[in-house]
PDB file of N, CA, C and O in Angstrom:
ATOM      1  N   UNK F 186    -144.994  64.827 -79.447  1.00  0.00           N
ATOM      2  CA  UNK F 186    -145.239  65.633 -78.725  1.00  0.00           C
ATOM      3  C   UNK F 186    -147.079  66.158 -78.909  1.00  0.00           C
ATOM      4  O   UNK F 186    -148.144  65.430 -79.811  1.00  0.00           O
ATOM      5  N   UNK F 187    -147.000  66.465 -77.288  1.00  0.00           N
ATOM      6  CA  UNK F 187    -149.220  66.166 -77.074  1.00  0.00           C
ATOM      7  C   UNK F 187    -149.435  67.525 -78.311  1.00  0.00           C
ATOM      8  O   UNK F 187    -148.670  68.837 -78.204  1.00  0.00           O
ATOM      9  N   UNK F 188    -150.126  67.688 -78.789  1.00  0.00           N
ATOM     10  CA  UNK F 188    -150.994  68.503 -79.104  1.00  0.00           C
ATOM     11  C   UNK F 188    -151.271  69.477 -78.672  1.00  0.00           C
ATOM     12  O   UNK F 188    -151.925  69.345 -77.562  1.00  0.00           O
ATOM     13  N   UNK F 189    -152.259  70.749 -78.671  1.00  0.00           N
ATOM     14  CA  UNK F 189    -153.027  71.475 -78.131  1.00  0.00           C
ATOM     15  C   UNK F 189    -154.385  71.406 -78.207  1.00  0.00           C
ATOM     16  O   UNK F 189    -154.379  71.181 -76.839  1.00  0.00           O
ATOM     17  N   UNK F 190    -154.699  70.860 -78.693  1.00  0.00           N
ATOM     18  CA  UNK F 190    -156.037  70.356 -78.072  1.00  0.00           C
ATOM     19  C   UNK F 190    -156.776  69.254 -77.190  1.00  0.00           C
ATOM     20  O   UNK F 190    -157.325  69.258 -76.389  1.00  0.00           O
ATOM     21  N   UNK F 191    -155.157  68.166 -77.102  1.00  0.00           N
ATOM     22  CA  UNK F 191    -154.790  67.401 -76.126  1.00  0.00           C
ATOM     23  C   UNK F 191    -155.260  68.196 -74.473  1.00  0.00           C
ATOM     24  O   UNK F 191    -156.324  67.302 -73.431  1.00  0.00           O
ATOM     25  N   UNK F 192    -154.874  69.362 -74.703  1.00  0.00           N
ATOM     26  CA  UNK F 192    -154.497  69.888 -73.145  1.00  0.00           C
ATOM     27  C   UNK F 192    -155.756  70.417 -73.163  1.00  0.00           C
ATOM     28  O   UNK F 192    -156.022  70.680 -72.003  1.00  0.00           O
ATOM     29  N   UNK F 193    -156.444  70.749 -74.272  1.00  0.00           N
ATOM     30  CA  UNK F 193    -157.745  70.905 -73.681  1.00  0.00           C
ATOM     31  C   UNK F 193    -158.927  70.585 -73.373  1.00  0.00           C
ATOM     32  O   UNK F 193    -160.150  71.306 -73.098  1.00  0.00           O
ATOM     33  N   UNK F 194    -158.834  69.422 -73.903  1.00  0.00           N
ATOM     34  CA  UNK F 194    -159.848  68.682 -72.564  1.00  0.00           C
ATOM     35  C   UNK F 194    -159.729  68.659 -71.559  1.00  0.00           C
ATOM     36  O   UNK F 194    -159.489  68.244 -70.747  1.00  0.00           O
ATOM     37  N   UNK F 195    -161.289  69.066 -71.460  1.00  0.00           N
ATOM     38  CA  UNK F 195    -162.328  69.294 -69.783  1.00  0.00           C
ATOM     39  C   UNK F 195    -161.815  67.820 -68.763  1.00  0.00           C
ATOM     40  O   UNK F 195    -161.737  67.766 -67.744  1.00  0.00           O
ATOM     41  N   UNK F 196    -161.288  67.005 -69.214  1.00  0.00           N
ATOM     42  CA  UNK F 196    -161.267  65.401 -68.748  1.00  0.00           C
ATOM     43  C   UNK F 196    -160.047  65.065 -67.677  1.00  0.00           C
ATOM     44  O   UNK F 196    -159.785  64.852 -67.153  1.00  0.00           O
ATOM     45  N   UNK F 197    -159.447  65.896 -68.709  1.00  0.00           N
ATOM     46  CA  UNK F 197    -157.533  65.652 -68.564  1.00  0.00           C
ATOM     47  C   UNK F 197    -157.374  67.004 -67.451  1.00  0.00           C
ATOM     48  O   UNK F 197    -156.050  67.306 -66.987  1.00  0.00           O
ATOM     49  N   UNK F 198    -157.187  67.758 -68.036  1.00  0.00           N
ATOM     50  CA  UNK F 198    -157.876  69.380 -67.825  1.00  0.00           C
ATOM     51  C   UNK F 198    -158.016  69.258 -66.175  1.00  0.00           C
ATOM     52  O   UNK F 198    -158.766  69.380 -65.829  1.00  0.00           O
ATOM     53  N   UNK F 199    -157.011  69.858 -65.343  1.00  0.00           N
ATOM     54  CA  UNK F 199    -157.493  70.136 -63.870  1.00  0.00           C
ATOM     55  C   UNK F 199    -158.115  71.721 -63.611  1.00  0.00           C
ATOM     56  O   UNK F 199    -158.112  72.269 -63.991  1.00  0.00           O
ATOM     57  N   UNK F 200    -158.821  71.408 -62.876  1.00  0.00           N
ATOM     58  CA  UNK F 200    -160.318  72.360 -62.856  1.00  0.00           C
ATOM     59  C   UNK F 200    -159.011  73.534 -61.926  1.00  0.00           C
ATOM     60  O   UNK F 200    -158.235  73.378 -61.315  1.00  0.00           O
ATOM     61  N   UNK F 201    -159.682  74.248 -61.739  1.00  0.00           N
ATOM     62  CA  UNK F 201    -159.135  75.607 -61.175  1.00  0.00           C
ATOM     63  C   UNK F 201    -158.856  75.440 -59.744  1.00  0.00           C
ATOM     64  O   UNK F 201    -157.974  76.034 -59.284  1.00  0.00           O
ATOM     65  N   UNK F 202    -159.852  74.661 -59.339  1.00  0.00           N
ATOM     66  CA  UNK F 202    -160.590  74.626 -57.530  1.00  0.00           C
ATOM     67  C   UNK F 202    -159.039  73.701 -57.224  1.00  0.00           C
ATOM     68  O   UNK F 202    -158.369  74.009 -56.437  1.00  0.00           O
ATOM     69  N   UNK F 203    -158.949  72.620 -58.526  1.00  0.00           N
ATOM     70  CA  UNK F 203    -157.579  72.124 -57.608  1.00  0.00           C
ATOM     71  C   UNK F 203    -155.930  72.545 -57.917  1.00  0.00           C
ATOM     72  O   UNK F 203    -155.360  72.424 -56.889  1.00  0.00           O
ATOM     73  N   UNK F 204    -155.946  73.050 -58.891  1.00  0.00           N
ATOM     74  CA  UNK F 204    -154.658  73.676 -59.046  1.00  0.00           C
ATOM     75  C   UNK F 204    -154.699  74.999 -57.878  1.00  0.00           C
ATOM     76  O   UNK F 204    -153.187  75.154 -57.439  1.00  0.00           O
ATOM     77  N   UNK F 205    -155.397  76.220 -57.067  1.00  0.00           N
ATOM     78  CA  UNK F 205    -155.458  76.739 -55.968  1.00  0.00           C
ATOM     79  C   UNK F 205    -155.177  75.649 -55.167  1.00  0.00           C
ATOM     80  O   UNK F 205    -154.432  76.281 -54.133  1.00  0.00           O
ATOM     81  N   UNK F 206    -155.650  74.325 -54.935  1.00  0.00           N
ATOM     82  CA  UNK F 206    -155.461  73.830 -53.383  1.00  0.00           C
ATOM     83  C   UNK F 206    -154.132  72.934 -53.747  1.00  0.00           C
ATOM     84  O   UNK F 206    -153.111  73.512 -52.778  1.00  0.00           O
ATOM     85  N   UNK F 207    -153.273  73.195 -54.870  1.00  0.00           N
ATOM     86  CA  UNK F 207    -152.230  72.216 -54.773  1.00  0.00           C
ATOM     87  C   UNK F 207    -151.110  73.577 -54.950  1.00  0.00           C
ATOM     88  O   UNK F 207    -149.764  73.796 -54.074  1.00  0.00           O
ATOM     89  N   UNK F 208    -151.752  74.915 -54.910  1.00  0.00           N
ATOM     90  CA  UNK F 208    -150.022  75.686 -55.482  1.00  0.00           C
ATOM     91  C   UNK F 208    -150.595  76.139 -53.651  1.00  0.00           C
ATOM     92  O   UNK F 208    -149.355  76.731 -53.031  1.00  0.00           O
ATOM     93  N   UNK F 209    -151.209  76.322 -52.528  1.00  0.00           N
ATOM     94  CA  UNK F 209    -152.108  76.572 -51.387  1.00  0.00           C
ATOM     95  C   UNK F 209    -150.808  75.499 -50.417  1.00  0.00           C
ATOM     96  O   UNK F 209    -150.362  76.352 -50.146  1.00  0.00           O
ATOM     97  N   UNK F 210    -151.421  74.289 -51.061  1.00  0.00           N
ATOM     98  CA  UNK F 210    -150.518  73.138 -50.087  1.00  0.00           C
ATOM     99  C   UNK F 210    -148.750  73.585 -50.258  1.00  0.00           C
ATOM    100  O   UNK F 210    -148.232  73.902 -49.606  1.00  0.00           O
ATOM    101  N   UNK F 211    -148.098  73.875 -51.796  1.00  0.00           N
ATOM    102  CA  UNK F 211    -146.784  73.743 -52.079  1.00  0.00           C
ATOM    103  C   UNK F 211    -146.186  75.201 -51.564  1.00  0.00           C
ATOM    104  O   UNK F 211    -145.439  75.359 -50.979  1.00  0.00           O
ATOM    105  N   UNK F 212    -147.423  76.788 -50.953  1.00  0.00           N
ATOM    106  CA  UNK F 212    -146.740  77.821 -50.595  1.00  0.00           C
ATOM    107  C   UNK F 212    -147.082  77.720 -48.862  1.00  0.00           C
ATOM    108  O   UNK F 212    -145.401  77.845 -48.731  1.00  0.00           O
ATOM    109  N   UNK F 213    -147.645  76.254 -47.808  1.00  0.00           N
ATOM    110  CA  UNK F 213    -147.087  76.173 -46.924  1.00  0.00           C
ATOM    111  C   UNK F 213    -146.107  75.066 -46.515  1.00  0.00           C
ATOM    112  O   UNK F 213    -145.827  75.739 -45.935  1.00  0.00           O
ATOM    113  N   UNK F 214    -145.686  74.783 -47.491  1.00  0.00           N
ATOM    114  CA  UNK F 214    -144.337  73.988 -47.306  1.00  0.00           C
ATOM    115  C   UNK F 214    -143.495  74.500 -47.827  1.00  0.00           C
ATOM    116  O   UNK F 214    -142.542  74.012 -46.647  1.00  0.00           O
ATOM    117  N   UNK F 215    -143.919  74.837 -48.228  1.00  0.00           N
ATOM    118  CA  UNK F 215    -142.735  76.359 -48.528  1.00  0.00           C
ATOM    119  C   UNK F 215    -142.156  76.841 -47.720  1.00  0.00           C
ATOM    120  O   UNK F 215    -141.380  77.423 -46.633  1.00  0.00           O
ATOM    121  N   UNK F 216    -143.199  77.848 -46.575  1.00  0.00           N
ATOM    122  CA  UNK F 216    -142.865  78.656 -45.571  1.00  0.00           C
ATOM    123  C   UNK F 216    -142.423  77.673 -44.151  1.00  0.00           C
ATOM    124  O   UNK F 216    -142.395  78.353 -43.539  1.00  0.00           O
ATOM    125  N   UNK F 217    -143.033  76.645 -44.470  1.00  0.00           N
ATOM    126  CA  UNK F 217    -142.411  75.837 -43.039  1.00  0.00           C
ATOM    127  C   UNK F 217    -140.682  75.274 -43.316  1.00  0.00           C
ATOM    128  O   UNK F 217    -140.274  75.373 -42.649  1.00  0.00           O
ATOM    129  N   UNK F 218    -140.669  75.346 -44.103  1.00  0.00           N
ATOM    130  CA  UNK F 218    -138.994  74.408 -44.708  1.00  0.00           C
ATOM    131  C   UNK F 218    -138.287  76.099 -44.311  1.00  0.00           C
ATOM    132  O   UNK F 218    -137.130  76.132 -43.667  1.00  0.00           O
ATOM    133  N   UNK F 219    -139.024  77.801 -44.856  1.00  0.00           N
ATOM    134  CA  UNK F 219    -138.146  78.256 -44.537  1.00  0.00           C
ATOM    135  C   UNK F 219    -137.959  78.930 -43.093  1.00  0.00           C
ATOM    136  O   UNK F 219    -136.849  79.137 -42.152  1.00  0.00           O
ATOM    137  N   UNK F 220    -139.386  78.796 -42.567  1.00  0.00           N
ATOM    138  CA  UNK F 220    -138.638  78.572 -40.575  1.00  0.00           C
ATOM    139  C   UNK F 220    -138.325  77.214 -40.021  1.00  0.00           C
ATOM    140  O   UNK F 220    -137.489  78.156 -39.199  1.00  0.00           O
ATOM    141  N   UNK F 221    -138.151  77.026 -40.771  1.00  0.00           N
ATOM    142  CA  UNK F 221    -137.054  75.341 -39.953  1.00  0.00           C
ATOM    143  C   UNK F 221    -135.918  76.232 -40.711  1.00  0.00           C
ATOM    144  O   UNK F 221    -135.137  75.345 -39.744  1.00  0.00           O
ATOM    145  N   UNK F 222    -135.719  76.245 -41.400  1.00  0.00           N
ATOM    146  CA  UNK F 222    -133.905  76.615 -41.894  1.00  0.00           C
ATOM    147  C   UNK F 222    -133.597  78.232 -40.748  1.00  0.00           C
ATOM    148  O   UNK F 222    -132.637  77.932 -40.823  1.00  0.00           O
ATOM    149  N   UNK F 223    -134.805  78.739 -40.683  1.00  0.00           N
ATOM    150  CA  UNK F 223    -134.301  79.983 -39.980  1.00  0.00           C
ATOM    151  C   UNK F 223    -134.056  79.484 -38.554  1.00  0.00           C
ATOM    152  O   UNK F 223    -133.264  80.041 -37.821  1.00  0.00           O
ATOM    153  N   UNK F 224    -135.102  78.365 -38.356  1.00  0.00           N
ATOM    154  CA  UNK F 224    -134.763  77.895 -36.719  1.00  0.00           C
ATOM    155  C   UNK F 224    -132.751  77.184 -36.762  1.00  0.00           C
ATOM    156  O   UNK F 224    -132.434  76.849 -35.560  1.00  0.00           O
ATOM    157  N   UNK F 225    -133.017  76.466 -37.534  1.00  0.00           N
ATOM    158  CA  UNK F 225    -131.520  75.581 -37.167  1.00  0.00           C
ATOM    159  C   UNK F 225    -130.223  76.722 -38.002  1.00  0.00           C
ATOM    160  O   UNK F 225    -129.193  75.961 -37.398  1.00  0.00           O
ATOM    161  N   UNK F 226    -130.760  77.148 -38.798  1.00  0.00           N
ATOM    162  CA  UNK F 226    -129.587  78.687 -38.675  1.00  0.00           C
ATOM    163  C   UNK F 226    -129.519  79.628 -38.297  1.00  0.00           C
ATOM    164  O   UNK F 226    -129.673  81.105 -39.874  1.00  0.00           O
ATOM    165  N   UNK F 227    -129.568  80.695 -37.506  1.00  0.00           N
ATOM    166  CA  UNK F 227    -130.424  81.743 -37.154  1.00  0.00           C
ATOM    167  C   UNK F 227    -129.557  83.277 -37.744  1.00  0.00           C
ATOM    168  O   UNK F 227    -129.999  83.698 -37.973  1.00  0.00           O
ATOM    169  N   UNK F 228    -128.447  82.868 -37.489  1.00  0.00           N
ATOM    170  CA  UNK F 228    -127.572  83.238 -37.820  1.00  0.00           C
ATOM    171  C   UNK F 228    -127.838  83.903 -39.536  1.00  0.00           C
ATOM    172  O   UNK F 228    -127.566  85.103 -39.692  1.00  0.00           O
ATOM    173  N   UNK F 229    -127.347  83.002 -41.003  1.00  0.00           N
ATOM    174  CA  UNK F 229    -128.056  82.693 -41.903  1.00  0.00           C
ATOM    175  C   UNK F 229    -129.294  83.536 -42.077  1.00  0.00           C
ATOM    176  O   UNK F 229    -129.428  84.558 -42.858  1.00  0.00           O
ATOM    177  N   UNK F 230    -130.091  83.671 -40.875  1.00  0.00           N
ATOM    178  CA  UNK F 230    -131.611  83.918 -40.857  1.00  0.00           C
ATOM    179  C   UNK F 230    -131.352  85.443 -40.625  1.00  0.00           C
ATOM    180  O   UNK F 230    -132.095  86.641 -41.707  1.00  0.00           O
ATOM    181  N   UNK F 231    -130.724  85.878 -39.856  1.00  0.00           N
ATOM    182  CA  UNK F 231    -131.139  87.303 -39.459  1.00  0.00           C
ATOM    183  C   UNK F 231    -130.073  87.811 -41.349  1.00  0.00           C
ATOM    184  O   UNK F 231    -130.120  89.299 -41.463  1.00  0.00           O
ATOM    185  N   UNK F 232    -129.089  87.294 -41.156  1.00  0.00           N
ATOM    186  CA  UNK F 232    -127.982  88.443 -41.967  1.00  0.00           C
ATOM    187  C   UNK F 232    -129.008  88.298 -43.534  1.00  0.00           C
ATOM    188  O   UNK F 232    -128.725  89.542 -44.214  1.00  0.00           O
ATOM    189  N   UNK F 233    -129.231  87.655 -43.650  1.00  0.00           N
ATOM    190  CA  UNK F 233    -131.049  87.393 -45.136  1.00  0.00           C
ATOM    191  C   UNK F 233    -132.006  88.544 -44.968  1.00  0.00           C
ATOM    192  O   UNK F 233    -132.150  89.543 -45.357  1.00  0.00           O
ATOM    193  N   UNK F 234    -132.183  88.818 -43.466  1.00  0.00           N
ATOM    194  CA  UNK F 234    -133.331  89.521 -43.162  1.00  0.00           C
ATOM    195  C   UNK F 234    -132.403  91.076 -43.473  1.00  0.00           C
ATOM    196  O   UNK F 234    -133.487  91.679 -43.845  1.00  0.00           O
ATOM    197  N   UNK F 235    -130.966  91.646 -42.821  1.00  0.00           N
ATOM    198  CA  UNK F 235    -130.286  92.484 -43.558  1.00  0.00           C
ATOM    199  C   UNK F 235    -130.611  92.440 -44.792  1.00  0.00           C
ATOM    200  O   UNK F 235    -130.963  94.191 -44.690  1.00  0.00           O
ATOM    201  N   UNK F 236    -129.860  92.266 -45.474  1.00  0.00           N
ATOM    202  CA  UNK F 236    -129.807  92.084 -46.971  1.00  0.00           C
ATOM    203  C   UNK F 236    -131.593  92.136 -47.398  1.00  0.00           C
ATOM    204  O   UNK F 236    -131.051  93.221 -48.329  1.00  0.00           O
ATOM    205  N   UNK F 237    -131.907  91.790 -46.700  1.00  0.00           N
ATOM    206  CA  UNK F 237    -133.588  92.414 -47.211  1.00  0.00           C
ATOM    207  C   UNK F 237    -134.455  93.817 -47.218  1.00  0.00           C
ATOM    208  O   UNK F 237    -134.227  94.354 -47.773  1.00  0.00           O
ATOM    209  N   UNK F 238    -133.751  94.027 -46.057  1.00  0.00           N
ATOM    210  CA  UNK F 238    -133.839  95.229 -45.595  1.00  0.00           C
ATOM    211  C   UNK F 238    -133.233  96.306 -46.079  1.00  0.00           C
ATOM    212  O   UNK F 238    -133.720  97.320 -46.602  1.00  0.00           O
ATOM    213  N   UNK F 239    -132.063  95.689 -46.437  1.00  0.00           N
ATOM    214  CA  UNK F 239    -130.756  97.074 -47.222  1.00  0.00           C
ATOM    215  C   UNK F 239    -131.494  97.279 -48.718  1.00  0.00           C
ATOM    216  O   UNK F 239    -131.807  98.573 -49.184  1.00  0.00           O
ATOM    217  N   UNK F 240    -132.392  96.095 -49.369  1.00  0.00           N
ATOM    218  CA  UNK F 240    -133.023  96.536 -50.110  1.00  0.00           C
ATOM    219  C   UNK F 240    -134.145  96.750 -50.740  1.00  0.00           C
ATOM    220  O   UNK F 240    -134.640  98.310 -51.486  1.00  0.00           O
ATOM    221  N   UNK F 241    -135.084  96.555 -48.962  1.00  0.00           N
ATOM    222  CA  UNK F 241    -136.206  97.850 -48.903  1.00  0.00           C
ATOM    223  C   UNK F 241    -135.368  99.119 -48.835  1.00  0.00           C
ATOM    224  O   UNK F 241    -136.184  99.900 -49.903  1.00  0.00           O
ATOM    225  N   UNK F 242    -134.944  99.409 -48.762  1.00  0.00           N
ATOM    226  CA  UNK F 242    -134.032 100.694 -48.116  1.00  0.00           C
ATOM    227  C   UNK F 242    -134.242 101.694 -49.593  1.00  0.00           C
ATOM    228  O   UNK F 242    -134.354 102.829 -49.446  1.00  0.00           O
ATOM    229  N   UNK F 243    -133.243 100.442 -50.073  1.00  0.00           N
ATOM    230  CA  UNK F 243    -132.512 101.553 -51.566  1.00  0.00           C
ATOM    231  C   UNK F 243    -133.778 101.447 -52.795  1.00  0.00           C
ATOM    232  O   UNK F 243    -133.298 101.639 -53.679  1.00  0.00           O
ATOM    233  N   UNK F 244    -135.217 100.942 -51.950  1.00  0.00           N
ATOM    234  CA  UNK F 244    -135.792 100.370 -53.247  1.00  0.00           C
ATOM    235  C   UNK F 244    -136.705 102.250 -53.892  1.00  0.00           C
ATOM    236  O   UNK F 244    -136.936 102.931 -52.860  1.00  0.00           O
ATOM    237  N   UNK F 245    -136.788 101.928 -54.792  1.00  0.00           N
ATOM    238  CA  UNK F 245    -137.553 103.696 -55.379  1.00  0.00           C
ATOM    239  C   UNK F 245    -138.649 103.510 -55.791  1.00  0.00           C
ATOM    240  O   UNK F 245    -139.636 102.458 -56.785  1.00  0.00           O
ATOM    241  N   UNK F 246    -139.679 103.528 -55.217  1.00  0.00           N
ATOM    242  CA  UNK F 246    -141.248 103.379 -55.485  1.00  0.00           C
ATOM    243  C   UNK F 246    -141.595 104.718 -56.429  1.00  0.00           C
ATOM    244  O   UNK F 246    -141.129 105.158 -57.032  1.00  0.00           O
TER     245      UNK F 246
END
């Protein structure tokens, strides 16, 4: 198993900017996949929206 010192090597460690870029790309793809699923399965998407609305109404601040 790699020790903790090798993970902290600046040459191998990804920068914060790279991590943010990968995260943004992942979130864009996830949103696109959700939109596609909602278009393909509109009934399931509507049910999910209604369930989410009920959860939010019953949530206590």
